[in-house]
XYZ file of C-alpha atoms in Angstrom:
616
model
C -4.443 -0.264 3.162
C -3.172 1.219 -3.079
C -4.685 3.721 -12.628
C -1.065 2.233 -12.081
C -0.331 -0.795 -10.152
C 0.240 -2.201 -6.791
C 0.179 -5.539 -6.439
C -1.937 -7.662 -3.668
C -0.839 -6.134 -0.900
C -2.058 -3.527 1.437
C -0.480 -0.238 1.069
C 0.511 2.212 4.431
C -0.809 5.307 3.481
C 1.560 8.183 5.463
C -0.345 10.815 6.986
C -3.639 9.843 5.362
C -5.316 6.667 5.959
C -5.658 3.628 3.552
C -6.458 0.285 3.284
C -8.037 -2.526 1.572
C -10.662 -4.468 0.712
C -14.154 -3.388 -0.412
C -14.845 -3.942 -4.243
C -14.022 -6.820 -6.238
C -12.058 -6.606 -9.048
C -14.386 -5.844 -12.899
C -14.456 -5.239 -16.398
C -11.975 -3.682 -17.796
C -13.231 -0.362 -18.526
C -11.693 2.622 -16.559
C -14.900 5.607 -15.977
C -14.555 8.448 -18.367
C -12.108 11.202 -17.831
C -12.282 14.458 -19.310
C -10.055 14.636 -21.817
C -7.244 17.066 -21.936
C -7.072 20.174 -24.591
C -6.247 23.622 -25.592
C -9.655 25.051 -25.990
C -7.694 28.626 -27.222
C -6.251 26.219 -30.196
C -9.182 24.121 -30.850
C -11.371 27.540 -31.173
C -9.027 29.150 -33.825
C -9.082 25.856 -35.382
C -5.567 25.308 -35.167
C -4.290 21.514 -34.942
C -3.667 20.809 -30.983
C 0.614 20.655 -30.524
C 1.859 17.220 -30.954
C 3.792 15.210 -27.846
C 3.528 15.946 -24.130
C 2.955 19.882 -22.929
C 3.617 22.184 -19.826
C 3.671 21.203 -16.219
C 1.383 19.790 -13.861
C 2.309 19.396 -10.248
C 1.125 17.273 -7.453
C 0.780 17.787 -4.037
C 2.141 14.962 -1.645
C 2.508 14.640 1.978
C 5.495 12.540 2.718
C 8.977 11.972 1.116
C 9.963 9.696 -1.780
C 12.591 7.071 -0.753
C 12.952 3.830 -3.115
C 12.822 3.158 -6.913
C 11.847 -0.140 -5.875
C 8.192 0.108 -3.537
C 7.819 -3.899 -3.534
C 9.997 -4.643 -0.951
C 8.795 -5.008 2.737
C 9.550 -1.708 3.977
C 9.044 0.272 1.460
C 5.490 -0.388 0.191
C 3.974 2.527 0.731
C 2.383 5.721 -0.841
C 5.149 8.025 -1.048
C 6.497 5.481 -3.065
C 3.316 4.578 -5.021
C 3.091 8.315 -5.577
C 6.024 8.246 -8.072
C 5.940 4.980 -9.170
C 2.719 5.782 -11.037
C 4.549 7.505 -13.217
C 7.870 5.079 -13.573
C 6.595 2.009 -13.713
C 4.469 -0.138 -15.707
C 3.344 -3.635 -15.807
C 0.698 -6.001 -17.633
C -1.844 -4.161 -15.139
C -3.427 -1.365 -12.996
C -5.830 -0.715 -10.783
C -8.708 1.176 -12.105
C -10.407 4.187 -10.018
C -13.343 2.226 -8.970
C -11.741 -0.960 -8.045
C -12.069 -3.042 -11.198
C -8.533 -4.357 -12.971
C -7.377 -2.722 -16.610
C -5.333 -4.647 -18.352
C -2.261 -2.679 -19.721
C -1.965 -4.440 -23.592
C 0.488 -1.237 -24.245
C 2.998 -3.146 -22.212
C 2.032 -6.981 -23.106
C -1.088 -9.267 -23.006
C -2.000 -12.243 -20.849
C -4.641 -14.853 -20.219
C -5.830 -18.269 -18.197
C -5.047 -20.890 -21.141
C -5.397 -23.573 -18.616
C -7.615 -24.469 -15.388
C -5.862 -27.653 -14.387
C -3.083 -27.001 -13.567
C -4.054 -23.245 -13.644
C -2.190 -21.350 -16.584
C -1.227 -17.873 -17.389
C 0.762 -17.197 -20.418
C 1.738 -14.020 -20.600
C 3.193 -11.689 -24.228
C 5.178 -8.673 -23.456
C 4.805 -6.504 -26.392
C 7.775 -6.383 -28.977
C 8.232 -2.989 -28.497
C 8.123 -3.060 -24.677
C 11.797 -1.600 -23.256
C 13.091 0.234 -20.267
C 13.655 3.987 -21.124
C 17.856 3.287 -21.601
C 16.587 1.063 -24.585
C 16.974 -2.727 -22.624
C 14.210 -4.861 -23.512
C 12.028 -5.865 -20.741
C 11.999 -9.793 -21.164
C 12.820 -13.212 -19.415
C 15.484 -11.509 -17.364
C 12.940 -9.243 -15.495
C 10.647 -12.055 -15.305
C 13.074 -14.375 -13.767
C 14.273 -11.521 -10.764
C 10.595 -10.530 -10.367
C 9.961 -14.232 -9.637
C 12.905 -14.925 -7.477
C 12.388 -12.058 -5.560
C 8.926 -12.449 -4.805
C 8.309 -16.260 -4.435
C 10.002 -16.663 -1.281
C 12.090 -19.856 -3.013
C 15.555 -18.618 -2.427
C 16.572 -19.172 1.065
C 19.781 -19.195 2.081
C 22.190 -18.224 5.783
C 21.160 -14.520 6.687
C 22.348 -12.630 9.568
C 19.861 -11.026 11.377
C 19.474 -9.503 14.605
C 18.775 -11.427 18.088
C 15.483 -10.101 19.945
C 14.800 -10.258 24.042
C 11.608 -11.811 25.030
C 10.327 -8.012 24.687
C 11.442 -7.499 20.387
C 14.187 -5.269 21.759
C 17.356 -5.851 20.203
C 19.829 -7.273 22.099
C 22.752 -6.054 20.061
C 23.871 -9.454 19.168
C 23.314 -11.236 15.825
C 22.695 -14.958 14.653
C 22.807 -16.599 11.389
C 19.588 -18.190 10.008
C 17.616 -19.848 7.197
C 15.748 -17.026 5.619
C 14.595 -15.504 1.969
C 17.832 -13.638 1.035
C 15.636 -11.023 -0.721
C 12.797 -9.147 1.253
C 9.436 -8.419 -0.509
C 6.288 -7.392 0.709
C 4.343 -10.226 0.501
C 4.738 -13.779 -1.763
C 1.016 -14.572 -1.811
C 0.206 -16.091 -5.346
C 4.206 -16.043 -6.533
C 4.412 -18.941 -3.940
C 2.396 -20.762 -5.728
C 3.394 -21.000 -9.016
C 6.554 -22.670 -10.869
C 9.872 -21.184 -11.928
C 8.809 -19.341 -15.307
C 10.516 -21.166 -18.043
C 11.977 -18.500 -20.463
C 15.582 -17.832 -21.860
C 17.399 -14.483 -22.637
C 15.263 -12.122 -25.037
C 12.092 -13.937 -24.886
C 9.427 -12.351 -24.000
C 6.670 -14.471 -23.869
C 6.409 -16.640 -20.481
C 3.865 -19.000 -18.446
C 2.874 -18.880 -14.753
C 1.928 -22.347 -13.890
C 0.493 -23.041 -10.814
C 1.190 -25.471 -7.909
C -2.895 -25.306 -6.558
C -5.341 -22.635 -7.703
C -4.671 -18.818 -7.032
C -7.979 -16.436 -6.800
C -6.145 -13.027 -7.751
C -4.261 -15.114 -10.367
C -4.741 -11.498 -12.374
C -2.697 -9.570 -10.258
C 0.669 -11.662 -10.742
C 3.468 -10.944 -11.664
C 3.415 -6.620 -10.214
C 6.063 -4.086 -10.765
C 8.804 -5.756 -12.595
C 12.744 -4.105 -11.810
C 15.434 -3.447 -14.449
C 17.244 -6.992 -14.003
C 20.074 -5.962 -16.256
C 21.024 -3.323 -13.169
C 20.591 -5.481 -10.985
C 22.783 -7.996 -12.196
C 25.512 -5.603 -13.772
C 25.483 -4.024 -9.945
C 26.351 -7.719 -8.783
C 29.249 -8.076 -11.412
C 27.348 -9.838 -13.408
C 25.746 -10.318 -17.037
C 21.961 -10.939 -17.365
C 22.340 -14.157 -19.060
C 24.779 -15.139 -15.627
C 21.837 -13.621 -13.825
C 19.773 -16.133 -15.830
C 21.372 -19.112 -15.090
C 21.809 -18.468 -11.283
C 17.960 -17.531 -11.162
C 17.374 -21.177 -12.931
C 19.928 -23.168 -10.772
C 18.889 -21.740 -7.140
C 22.011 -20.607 -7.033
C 21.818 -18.348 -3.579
C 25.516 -17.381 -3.117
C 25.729 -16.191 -6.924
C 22.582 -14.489 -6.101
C 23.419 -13.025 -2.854
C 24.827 -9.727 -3.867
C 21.624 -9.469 -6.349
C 19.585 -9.415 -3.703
C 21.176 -7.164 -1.188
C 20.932 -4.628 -4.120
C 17.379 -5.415 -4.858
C 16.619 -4.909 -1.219
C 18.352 -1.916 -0.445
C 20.435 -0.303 -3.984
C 17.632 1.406 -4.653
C 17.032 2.989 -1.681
C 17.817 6.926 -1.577
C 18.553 9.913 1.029
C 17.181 12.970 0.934
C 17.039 14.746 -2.444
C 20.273 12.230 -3.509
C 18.860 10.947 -6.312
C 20.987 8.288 -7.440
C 22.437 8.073 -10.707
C 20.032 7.886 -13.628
C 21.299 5.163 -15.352
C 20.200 2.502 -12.265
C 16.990 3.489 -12.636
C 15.706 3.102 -15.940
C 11.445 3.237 -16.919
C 9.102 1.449 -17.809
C 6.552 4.243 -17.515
C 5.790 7.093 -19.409
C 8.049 9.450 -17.318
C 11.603 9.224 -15.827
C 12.850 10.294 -12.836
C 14.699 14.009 -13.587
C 15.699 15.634 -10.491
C 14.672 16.488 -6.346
C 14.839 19.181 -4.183
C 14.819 17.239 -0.806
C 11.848 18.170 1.204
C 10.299 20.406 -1.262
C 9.522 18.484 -4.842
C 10.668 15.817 -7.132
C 10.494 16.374 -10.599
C 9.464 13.839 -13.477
C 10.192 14.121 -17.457
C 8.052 12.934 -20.076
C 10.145 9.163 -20.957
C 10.834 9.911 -24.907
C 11.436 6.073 -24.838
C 8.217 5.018 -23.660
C 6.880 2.807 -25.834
C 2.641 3.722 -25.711
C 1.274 6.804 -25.729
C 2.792 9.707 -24.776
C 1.598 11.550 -21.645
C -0.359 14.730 -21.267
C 2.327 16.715 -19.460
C 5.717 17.131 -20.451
C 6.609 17.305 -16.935
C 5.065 16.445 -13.490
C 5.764 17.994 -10.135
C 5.296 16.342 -6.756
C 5.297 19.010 -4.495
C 6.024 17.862 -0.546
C 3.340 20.049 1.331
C 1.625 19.298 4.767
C -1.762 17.904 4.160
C -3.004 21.492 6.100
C -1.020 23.697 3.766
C -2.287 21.571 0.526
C -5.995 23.720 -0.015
C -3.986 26.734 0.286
C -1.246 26.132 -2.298
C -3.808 24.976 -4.426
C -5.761 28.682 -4.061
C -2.075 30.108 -4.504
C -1.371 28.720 -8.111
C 1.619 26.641 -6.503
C -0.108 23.444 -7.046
C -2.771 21.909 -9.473
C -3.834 18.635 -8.135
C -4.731 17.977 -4.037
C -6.086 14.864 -2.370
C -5.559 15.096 1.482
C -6.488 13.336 4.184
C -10.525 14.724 4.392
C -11.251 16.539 7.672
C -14.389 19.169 7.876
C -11.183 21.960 7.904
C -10.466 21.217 4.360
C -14.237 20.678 2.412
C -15.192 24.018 4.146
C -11.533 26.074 2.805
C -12.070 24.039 -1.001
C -15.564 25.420 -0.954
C -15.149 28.767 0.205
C -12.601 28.596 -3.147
C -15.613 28.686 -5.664
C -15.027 28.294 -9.128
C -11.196 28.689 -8.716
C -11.295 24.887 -7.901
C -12.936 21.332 -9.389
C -13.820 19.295 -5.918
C -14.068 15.222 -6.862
C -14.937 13.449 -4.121
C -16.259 9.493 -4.151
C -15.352 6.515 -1.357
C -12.070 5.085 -0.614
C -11.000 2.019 0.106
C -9.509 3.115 2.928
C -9.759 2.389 6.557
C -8.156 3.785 9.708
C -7.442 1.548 12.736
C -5.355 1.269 15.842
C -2.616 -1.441 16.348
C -1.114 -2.524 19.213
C 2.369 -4.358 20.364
C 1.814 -8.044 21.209
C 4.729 -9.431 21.990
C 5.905 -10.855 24.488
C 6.642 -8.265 27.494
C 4.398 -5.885 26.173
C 2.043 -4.030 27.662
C -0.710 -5.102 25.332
C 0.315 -8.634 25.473
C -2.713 -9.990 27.430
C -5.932 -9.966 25.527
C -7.441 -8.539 29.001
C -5.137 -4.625 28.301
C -6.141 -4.926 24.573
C -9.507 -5.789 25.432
C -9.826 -2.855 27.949
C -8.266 -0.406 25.300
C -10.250 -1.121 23.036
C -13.235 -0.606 25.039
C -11.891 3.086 25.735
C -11.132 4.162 22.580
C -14.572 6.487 21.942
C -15.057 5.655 17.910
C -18.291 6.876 17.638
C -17.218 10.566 19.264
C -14.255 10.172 16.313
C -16.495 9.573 13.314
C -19.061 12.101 14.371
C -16.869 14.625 15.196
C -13.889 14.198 12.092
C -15.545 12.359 9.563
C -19.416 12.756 9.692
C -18.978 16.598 8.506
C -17.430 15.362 5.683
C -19.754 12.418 4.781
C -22.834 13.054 6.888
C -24.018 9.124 6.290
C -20.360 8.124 7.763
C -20.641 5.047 10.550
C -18.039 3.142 13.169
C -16.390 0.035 10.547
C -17.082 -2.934 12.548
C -14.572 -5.045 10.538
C -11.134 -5.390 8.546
C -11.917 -7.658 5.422
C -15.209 -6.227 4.721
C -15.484 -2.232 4.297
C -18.472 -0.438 4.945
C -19.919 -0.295 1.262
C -19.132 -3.571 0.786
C -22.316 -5.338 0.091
C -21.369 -8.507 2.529
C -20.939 -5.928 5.088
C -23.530 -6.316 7.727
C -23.900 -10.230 7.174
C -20.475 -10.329 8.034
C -20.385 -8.135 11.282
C -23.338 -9.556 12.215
C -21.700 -13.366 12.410
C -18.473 -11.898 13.573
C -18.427 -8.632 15.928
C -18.084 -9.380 19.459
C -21.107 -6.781 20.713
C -20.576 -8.647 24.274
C -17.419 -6.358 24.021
C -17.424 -3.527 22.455
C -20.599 -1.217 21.348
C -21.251 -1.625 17.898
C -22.563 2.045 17.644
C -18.700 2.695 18.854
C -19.010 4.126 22.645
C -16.649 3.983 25.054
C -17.169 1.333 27.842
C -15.032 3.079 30.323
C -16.254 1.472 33.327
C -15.928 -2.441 31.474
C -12.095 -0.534 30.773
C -11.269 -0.090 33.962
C -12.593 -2.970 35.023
C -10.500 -5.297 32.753
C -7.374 -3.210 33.244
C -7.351 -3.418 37.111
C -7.876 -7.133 36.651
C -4.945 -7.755 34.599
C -2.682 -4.968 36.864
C -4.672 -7.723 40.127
C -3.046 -10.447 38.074
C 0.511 -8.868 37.738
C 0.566 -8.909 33.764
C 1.119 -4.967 33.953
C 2.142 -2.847 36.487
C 0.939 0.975 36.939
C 0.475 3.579 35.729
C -0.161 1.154 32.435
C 1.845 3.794 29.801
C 0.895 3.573 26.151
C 2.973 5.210 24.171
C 1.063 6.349 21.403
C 2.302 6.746 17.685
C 0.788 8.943 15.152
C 1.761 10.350 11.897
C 3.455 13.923 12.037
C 1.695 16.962 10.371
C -1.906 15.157 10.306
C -4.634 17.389 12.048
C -7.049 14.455 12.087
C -4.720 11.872 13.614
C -3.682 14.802 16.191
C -7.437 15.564 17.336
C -7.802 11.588 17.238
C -5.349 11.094 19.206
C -6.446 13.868 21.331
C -9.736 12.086 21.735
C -8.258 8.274 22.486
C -5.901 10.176 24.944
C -9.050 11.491 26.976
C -11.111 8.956 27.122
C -8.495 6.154 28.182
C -6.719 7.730 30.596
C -10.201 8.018 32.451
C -9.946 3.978 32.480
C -6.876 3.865 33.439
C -3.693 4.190 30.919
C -1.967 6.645 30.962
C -1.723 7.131 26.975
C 0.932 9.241 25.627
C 0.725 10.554 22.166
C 3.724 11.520 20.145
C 4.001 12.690 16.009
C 6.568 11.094 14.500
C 7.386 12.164 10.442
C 8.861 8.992 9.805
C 6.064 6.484 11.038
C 6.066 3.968 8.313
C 9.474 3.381 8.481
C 9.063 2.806 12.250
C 5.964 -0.071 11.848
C 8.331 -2.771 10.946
C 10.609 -2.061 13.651
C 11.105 -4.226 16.730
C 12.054 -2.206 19.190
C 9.971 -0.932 21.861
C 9.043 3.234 20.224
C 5.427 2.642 20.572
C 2.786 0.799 21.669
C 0.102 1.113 19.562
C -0.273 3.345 16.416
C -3.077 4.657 14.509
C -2.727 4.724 10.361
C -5.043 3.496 7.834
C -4.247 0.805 5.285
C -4.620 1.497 1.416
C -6.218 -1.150 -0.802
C -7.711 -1.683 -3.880
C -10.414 -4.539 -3.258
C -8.329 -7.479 -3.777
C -9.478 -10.372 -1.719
C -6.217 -11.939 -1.181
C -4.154 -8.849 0.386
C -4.971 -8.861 4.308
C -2.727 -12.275 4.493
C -0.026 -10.400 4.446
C -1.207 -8.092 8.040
C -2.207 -11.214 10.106
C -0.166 -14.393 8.996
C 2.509 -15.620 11.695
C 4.955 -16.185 9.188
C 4.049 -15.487 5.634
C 2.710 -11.425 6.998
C 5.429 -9.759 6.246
C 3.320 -7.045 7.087
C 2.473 -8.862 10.996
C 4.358 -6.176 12.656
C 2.797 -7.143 16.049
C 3.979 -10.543 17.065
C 0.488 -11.645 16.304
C -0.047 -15.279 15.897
C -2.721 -17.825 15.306
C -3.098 -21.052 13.716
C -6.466 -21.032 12.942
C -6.043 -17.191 10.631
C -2.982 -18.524 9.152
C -5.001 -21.811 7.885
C -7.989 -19.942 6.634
C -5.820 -17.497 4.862
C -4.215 -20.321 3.396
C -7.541 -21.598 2.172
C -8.655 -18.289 0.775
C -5.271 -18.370 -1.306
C -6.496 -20.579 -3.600
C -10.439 -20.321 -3.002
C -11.212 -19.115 -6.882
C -15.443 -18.877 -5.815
C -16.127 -15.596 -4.742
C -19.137 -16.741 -2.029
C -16.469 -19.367 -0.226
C -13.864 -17.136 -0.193
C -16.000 -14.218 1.802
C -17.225 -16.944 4.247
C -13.030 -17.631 4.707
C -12.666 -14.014 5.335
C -16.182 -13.304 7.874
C -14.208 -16.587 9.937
C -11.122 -14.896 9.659
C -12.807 -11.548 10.914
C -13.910 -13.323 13.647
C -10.711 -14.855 14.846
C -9.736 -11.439 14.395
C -12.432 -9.989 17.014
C -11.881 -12.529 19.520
C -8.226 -12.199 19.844
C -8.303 -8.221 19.515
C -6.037 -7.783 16.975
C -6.659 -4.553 16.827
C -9.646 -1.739 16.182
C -10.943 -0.922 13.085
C -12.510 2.852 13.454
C -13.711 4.526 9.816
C -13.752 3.773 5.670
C -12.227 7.136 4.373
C -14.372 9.298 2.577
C -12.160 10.756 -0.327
C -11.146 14.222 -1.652
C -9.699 15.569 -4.835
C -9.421 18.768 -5.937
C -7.313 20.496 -8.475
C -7.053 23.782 -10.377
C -10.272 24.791 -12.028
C -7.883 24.358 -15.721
C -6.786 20.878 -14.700
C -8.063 18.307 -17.360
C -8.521 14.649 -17.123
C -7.920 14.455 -13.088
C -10.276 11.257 -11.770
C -11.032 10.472 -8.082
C -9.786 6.995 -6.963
C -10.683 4.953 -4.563
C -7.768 2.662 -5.017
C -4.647 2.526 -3.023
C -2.673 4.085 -6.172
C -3.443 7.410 -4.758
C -4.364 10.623 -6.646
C -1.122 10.321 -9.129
C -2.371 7.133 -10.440
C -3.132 8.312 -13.935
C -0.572 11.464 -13.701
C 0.260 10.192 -17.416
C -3.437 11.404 -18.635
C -3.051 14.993 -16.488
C -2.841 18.724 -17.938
C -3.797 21.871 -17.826
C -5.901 23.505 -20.729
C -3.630 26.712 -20.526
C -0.842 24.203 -21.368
């Protein structure tokens, strides 16, 4: 719930599971890859070629959309997936956890405590592949977009008491642009920089604790302005003067220019890099293709061009055995260990932990059928999580358990102290049985009451393609209906764009969310107003004030106490179910040099950059 990038959020990972939180953030030393070469050249003693080499392709399970994958609907991994390889910032997300500091792209550090101070240095040769600099202009629209400061009249839709549209619309006071999250960027002060420079301070308003993670993916503001009719010094000057009608069409093309159909990729020239490869052309549903960035300004990549191959996560060991791919990471299932080791020496098999968790959600709102604690309580108690780790994730990784909480993964070392203080065992079975009788019992109480009527329908969302989330489903389906609910599960290929809906397509959903241990990320799932990620209609005062708290909590022991409260808040109003930490996978072409596992939410493309093949 998530190498390059992504910011403190939590990332959706489509038909795999993700999330966040487990590790904190290290040194800034990235584990040892193997480093690529031509072992045919190096034996004859011939000088290895100069500048990036041959292909290497991916495989991924679900369609790019957006050139831009910080804004609230389109955070996710089939973004990530090609981001890695687009853009760059002043940081990344190492394999295991810790934060490397990009200095190829610019240098930063605290200069001051009180008020807290970041002054950042983007390096002199730092430009976007067209040959823009990247400077105070991309600051300044990075800031804007993200802090959550430029509010103006936007026209949104009217819900019913139920989040279905109504077809009406009404006119309110909202951000006019639409990121992910603000955490941190809400914080600070307006960077004070002019045109060109490219050195720039984040002061802040009260003390940020992932201060290191600010600011993330910077966008090309010179696009962004010139597709506003307007110059980047204009852009400037409206970014500096709150000047929300000037900055209106800027942000309707920040939220949604970038955006893309099927294999249309739009025109090259609005989507310059800041990686080390551009964007070069897509087959819808079958690959998109990236090209070494002859601009980039650090070292060049490995490959001279990268494939992302779209393949079902069942088909992905196969194509691999086939030749047609050369790097693999599905979602893990018993299926797939048993196929990549029946491959022998054809295949390298990396495997390590994720920090990644699968969970079920469930529709609060108002109207909804899991809008009384009682129906969530009584699903929950159905859902058999012990029968789902044992019999999909246990033959994977044998010492595999039930995740008893959201904040704190399994391998986390605060772990047990946490569910300890905070798991409601008077409800649910920590081991992860089903309670079907205590289901039934709560369910018929609440139908007693009138809060739902029968049969109680759940309609059940799942990602498309995804044996394991099929059989799990399968399983939840079984088990519930002999409580009670009549649960209906349905694949749906476009899933992620369908969390952040309102309307009334499902009822709960099972996904995982991608992280990369950042403390400050899960305020963006549970906060009434600021969780641009609360897809639910959750609310409570009480989370919203400790996440507030742990916002600017720098000491690491304070801020997990924050988050075990929060946890419990969590439990006792059943947000939802936490089920597994993912066990990861990675395997590529026995050729395939300097592939690494990571257990970030970046994905297995996260260092794409550092990828070949030794026949290359």
């Amino acid at each position: 719930m998530f190498t390059r990038k992504r910011g403190a959020r939590l990332v959706a990972v489509a038909a795999s599971a993700a999330l966040v939180l487990a590790a904190c953030g290290g040194e800034d030393e990235e584990p040892e890859a193997e480093e690529p070469a031509d072992e045919e050249t190096e034996d004859e003693g011939e000088e290895a070629p100069e500048g990036p080499t041959g292909t290497v392709t991916f495989a991924v399970d679900q369609e790019f959309e957006s050139y831009n994958n910080t804004t609230a609907d389109q955070n996710g991994v089939w973004n990530t997936n090609v981001s890695n390889g687009i853009h760059l910032g002043f940081w990344s997300f190492n394999p295991d956890l810790s934060i490397k500091r990009e200095e190829e792209f610019g240098t930063y550090e605290l200069t001051s405590e009180d008020p807290q101070t970041v002054s950042y240095t983007i390096n002199d040769e730092t430009v976007w592949s067209d040959g823009e600099p990247i400077d105070c202009d991309d600051v300044l629209l990075d800031w804007a977009a993200n802090s959550g400061t430029m509010v103006g009249e936007v026209e949104q839709d009217v819900l019913d008491d139920a989040g279905e549209p109504t077809g009406e619309t009404e006119v309110v006071e909202a951000n006019i642009f639409s990121p992910v999250s603000t955490n941190g960027y809400d914080l600070t002060e307006k960077p004070d920089c002019e045109a060109g420079d490219k050195s720039f301070d984040f002061v802040y308003t009260d003390t940020y604790a992932d201060w290191e993670l600010l600011p993330n993916d910077f966008m090309p503001a010179h696009i962004a302005a010139d597709q506003a009719g307007m110059t980047s010094e204009e852009l400037i000057e409206a970014i500096k003067n709150d000047d929300i009608e000037a900055l209106r069409p800027v942000a309707e093309f920040w939220n949604e220019g970038w955006l893309m159909e099927q294999g249309q990729l739009l025109d090259p020239a609005l989507m310059p890099s800041s990686g080390p490869y551009i964007l070069d052309s897509w087959d819808g549903g079958q690959s998109i293709t990236l090209r070494a960035n002859e601009n980039f300004y650090g070292d060049p990549p490995v490959a001279e061009t990268v494939v992302l191959r779209l393949l079902q996560q069942d088909q992905q060991a196969q194509a691999l055995a086939n030749g047609e791919v050369d790097v693999i990471s599905p979602q893990p299932s018993p299926d797939l260990l048993s196929q990549l080791e029946g491959l022998g020496d054809q295949v390298s098999i990396l495997t390590g932990p994720q920090a990644t968790w699968e969970h079920v959600d469930m529709q609060q709102g108002a109207g909804r059928v899991f809008e009384d604690i009682r129906v969530r309580q009584a699903f929950a108690k159905c859902i058999p999580r012990d029968l789902i780790v044992s019999n999909l994730i246990q033959p994977i990784n044998p010492d595999a358990e039930v995740l008893n909480a959201r904040e704190f993964l399994t391998f986390d070392e605060n772990y047990s102290a946490v569910v300890e203080e905070a798991f409601p065992s008077d409800v649910l079975d920590p081991a992860g049985a089903a309670d079907i009788e205590g289901s039934t019992a709560l369910l018929q109480e609440a139908i007693a009451d009138g809060v739902v009527e029968e049969p109680v329908t759940v309609r059940f969302m799942h990602a498309a393609d995804n044996p394991r989330r099929e059989q799990t489903a399968a399983l939840i389906q079984q088990s519930c209906n002999e409580a009670g609910f009549d649960v209906q599960p349905f694949a749906e290929a476009n899933w992620g764009a369908m969390l952040s809906t309102a309307t009334g397509e499902y009822d709960a959903v099972t996904f995982a969310w991608a992280g990369s241990g950042v403390a400050t990320s899960g305020a963006s799932l549970y906060q009434a107003e600021e969780g641009n990620q609360n897809w639910y209609s959750y609310a409570n005062d009480t989370v919203d004030q400790l996440w507030d708290e742990v916002l600017v909590t720098l000491d690491k022991d304070a801020q997990n106490d924050l988050r075990a409260q929060i946890e419990a808040e969590l439990w006792n109003d059943m947000f939802n179910v936490p089920m597994f930490t993912f066990p990861g996978i990675t395997a590529t072409a026995a050729d395939v040099t300097g592939a690494v596992h990571n257990s970030a939410q970046t994905q297995h493309t996260h260092n794409m950059e550092e990828v070949g093949r030794a026949s290359s």
